[in-house]
GROMACS .gro file of C-alpha atoms in nm:
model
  137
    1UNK     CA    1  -4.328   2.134  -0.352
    2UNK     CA    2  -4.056   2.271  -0.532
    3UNK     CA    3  -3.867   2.441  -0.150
    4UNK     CA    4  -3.518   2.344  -0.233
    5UNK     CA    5  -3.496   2.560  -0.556
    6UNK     CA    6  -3.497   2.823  -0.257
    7UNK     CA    7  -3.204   2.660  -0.110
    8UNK     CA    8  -3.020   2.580  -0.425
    9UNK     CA    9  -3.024   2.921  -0.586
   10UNK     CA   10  -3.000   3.119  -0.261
   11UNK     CA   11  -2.664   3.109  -0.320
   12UNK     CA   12  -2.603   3.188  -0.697
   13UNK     CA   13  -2.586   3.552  -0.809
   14UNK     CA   14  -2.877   3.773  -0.770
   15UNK     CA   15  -3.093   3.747  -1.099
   16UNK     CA   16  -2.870   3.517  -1.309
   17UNK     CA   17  -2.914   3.178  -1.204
   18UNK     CA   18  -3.344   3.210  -1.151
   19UNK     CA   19  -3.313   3.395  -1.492
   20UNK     CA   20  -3.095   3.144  -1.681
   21UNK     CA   21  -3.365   2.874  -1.551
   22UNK     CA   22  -3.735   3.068  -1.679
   23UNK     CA   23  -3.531   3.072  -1.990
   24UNK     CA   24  -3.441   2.716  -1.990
   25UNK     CA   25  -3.786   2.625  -1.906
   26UNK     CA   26  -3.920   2.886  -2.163
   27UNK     CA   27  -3.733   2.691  -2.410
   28UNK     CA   28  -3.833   2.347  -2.302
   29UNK     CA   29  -4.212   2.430  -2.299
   30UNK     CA   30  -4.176   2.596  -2.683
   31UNK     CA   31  -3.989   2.251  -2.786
   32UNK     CA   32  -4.273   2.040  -2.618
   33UNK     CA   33  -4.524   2.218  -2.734
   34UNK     CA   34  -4.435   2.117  -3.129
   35UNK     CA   35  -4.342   1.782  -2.984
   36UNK     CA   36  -4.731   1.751  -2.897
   37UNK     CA   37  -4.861   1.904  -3.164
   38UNK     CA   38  -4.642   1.701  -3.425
   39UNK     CA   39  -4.751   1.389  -3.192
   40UNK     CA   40  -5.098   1.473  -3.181
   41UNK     CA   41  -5.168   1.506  -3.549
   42UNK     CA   42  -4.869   1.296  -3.711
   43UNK     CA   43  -4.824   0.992  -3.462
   44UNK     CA   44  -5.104   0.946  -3.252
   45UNK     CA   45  -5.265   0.621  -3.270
   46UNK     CA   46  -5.032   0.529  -3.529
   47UNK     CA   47  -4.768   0.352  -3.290
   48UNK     CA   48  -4.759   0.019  -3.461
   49UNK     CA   49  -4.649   0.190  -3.807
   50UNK     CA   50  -4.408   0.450  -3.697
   51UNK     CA   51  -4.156   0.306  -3.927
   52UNK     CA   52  -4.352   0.480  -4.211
   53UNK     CA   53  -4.266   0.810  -4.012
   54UNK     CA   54  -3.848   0.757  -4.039
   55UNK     CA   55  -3.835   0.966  -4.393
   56UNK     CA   56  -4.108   1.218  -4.306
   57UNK     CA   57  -3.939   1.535  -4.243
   58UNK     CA   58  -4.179   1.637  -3.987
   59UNK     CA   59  -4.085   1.331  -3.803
   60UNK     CA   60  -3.693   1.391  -3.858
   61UNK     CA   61  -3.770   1.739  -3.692
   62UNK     CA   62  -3.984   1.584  -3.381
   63UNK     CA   63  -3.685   1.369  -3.319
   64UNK     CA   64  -3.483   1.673  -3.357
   65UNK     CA   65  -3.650   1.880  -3.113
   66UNK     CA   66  -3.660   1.589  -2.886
   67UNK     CA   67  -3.312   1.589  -2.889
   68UNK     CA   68  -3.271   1.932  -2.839
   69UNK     CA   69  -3.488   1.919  -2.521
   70UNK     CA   70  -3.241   1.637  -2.388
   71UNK     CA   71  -2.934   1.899  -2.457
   72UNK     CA   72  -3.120   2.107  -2.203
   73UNK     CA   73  -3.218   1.907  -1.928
   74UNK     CA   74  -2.894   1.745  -1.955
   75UNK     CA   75  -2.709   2.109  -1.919
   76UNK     CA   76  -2.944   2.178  -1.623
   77UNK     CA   77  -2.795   1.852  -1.507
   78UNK     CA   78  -2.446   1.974  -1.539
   79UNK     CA   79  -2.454   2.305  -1.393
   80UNK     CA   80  -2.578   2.126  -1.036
   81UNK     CA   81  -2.272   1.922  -1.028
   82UNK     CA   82  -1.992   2.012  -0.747
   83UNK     CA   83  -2.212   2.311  -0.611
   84UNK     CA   84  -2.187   2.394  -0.306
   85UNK     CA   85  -2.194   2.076   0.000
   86UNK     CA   86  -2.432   2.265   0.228
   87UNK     CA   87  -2.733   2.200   0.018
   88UNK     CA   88  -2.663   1.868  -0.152
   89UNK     CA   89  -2.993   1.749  -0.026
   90UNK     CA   90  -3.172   2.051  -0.252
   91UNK     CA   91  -2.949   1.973  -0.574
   92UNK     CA   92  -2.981   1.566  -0.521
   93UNK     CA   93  -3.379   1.651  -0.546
   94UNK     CA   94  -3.356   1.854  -0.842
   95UNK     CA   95  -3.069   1.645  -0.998
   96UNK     CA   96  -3.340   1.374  -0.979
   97UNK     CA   97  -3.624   1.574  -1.134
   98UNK     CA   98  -3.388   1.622  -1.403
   99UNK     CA   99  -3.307   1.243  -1.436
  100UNK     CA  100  -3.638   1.161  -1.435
  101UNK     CA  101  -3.712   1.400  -1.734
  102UNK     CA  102  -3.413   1.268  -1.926
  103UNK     CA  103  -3.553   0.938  -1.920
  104UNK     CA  104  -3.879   1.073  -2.017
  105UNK     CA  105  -3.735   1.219  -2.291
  106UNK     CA  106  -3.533   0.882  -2.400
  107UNK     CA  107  -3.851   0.667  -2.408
  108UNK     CA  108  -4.012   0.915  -2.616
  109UNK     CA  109  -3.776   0.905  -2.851
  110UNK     CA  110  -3.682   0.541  -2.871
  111UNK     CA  111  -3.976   0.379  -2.776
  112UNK     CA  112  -4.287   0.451  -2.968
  113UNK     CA  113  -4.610   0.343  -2.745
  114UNK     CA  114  -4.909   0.485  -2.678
  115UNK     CA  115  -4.824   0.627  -2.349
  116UNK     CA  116  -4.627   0.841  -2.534
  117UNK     CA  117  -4.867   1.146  -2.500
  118UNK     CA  118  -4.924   1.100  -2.129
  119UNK     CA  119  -4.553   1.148  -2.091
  120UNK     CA  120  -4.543   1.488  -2.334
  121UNK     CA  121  -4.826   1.609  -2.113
  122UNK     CA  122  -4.654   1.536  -1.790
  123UNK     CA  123  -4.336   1.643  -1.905
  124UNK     CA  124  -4.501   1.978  -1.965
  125UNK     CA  125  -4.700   2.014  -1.676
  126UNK     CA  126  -4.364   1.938  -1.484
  127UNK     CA  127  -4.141   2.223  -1.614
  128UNK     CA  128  -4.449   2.451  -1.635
  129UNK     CA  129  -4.493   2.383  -1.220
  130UNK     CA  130  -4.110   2.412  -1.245
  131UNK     CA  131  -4.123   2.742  -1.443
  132UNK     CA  132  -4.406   2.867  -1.234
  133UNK     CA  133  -4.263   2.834  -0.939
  134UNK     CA  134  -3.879   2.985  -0.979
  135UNK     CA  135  -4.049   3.264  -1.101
  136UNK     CA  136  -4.190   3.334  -0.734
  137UNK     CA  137  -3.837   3.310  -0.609
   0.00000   0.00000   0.00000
């Protein structure tokens, strides 16, 4: 599923680039898993009043780590852009897993619906696939 990583990192340093992405992905899966329990208990089922949310600092800290989580996907983004020509088709792929998950992460945090949930548990079966798999490389 997940071949071109192969590709993509075949290239980089031994160690450092599969290394710098378990700990992105680490990172990611910590900040999602507050972002679903916060969700779960705080916002669940509550769509329609989220406004009552905006001074809760629990809520303040969800958007927080929701933002944080875009910082990383969107630093994953950057370090695929001008690599190397030979594999463009490998970084276009993940450059669009990446893209995907950013806008993921924007409807979360702009749009409160009750879909919201299905994305947080996609998002982190995604990077954990992700995660799993660059570990085999």
């Amino acid at each position: 599923m997940y071949s071109y990583y192969h590709k993509a990192y075949a290239t980089a340093p031994k160690g450092s680039a599969v290394e710098n992405l378990v700990v992105a992905y680490d990172s990611m899966l910590e900040i999602l898993q507050h972002i679903s329990e916060y969700y779960e208990k705080n916002i669940k089922g509550k769509e329609d009043q989220i406004i009552l949310l905006f001074n809760d600092d629990g809520y303040k800290q969800y958007i927080a780590y929701l933002d944080k989580l875009l910082k990383i996907v969107n630093a994953l983004q950057n370090s695929l852009v001008n690599r190397d020509n030979n594999y463009r088709e490998e970084y276009e792929a993940m450059l669009n897993i990446y893209r995907n998950a950013t806008n993921m992460i924007l409807s979360l945090r702009y749009n409160n619906k009750q879909e919201n949930m299905q994305i947080i548990e996609r998002l982190i079966a995604h990077f954990t696939d992700l995660r799993d798999y660059i570990i085999t490389l």
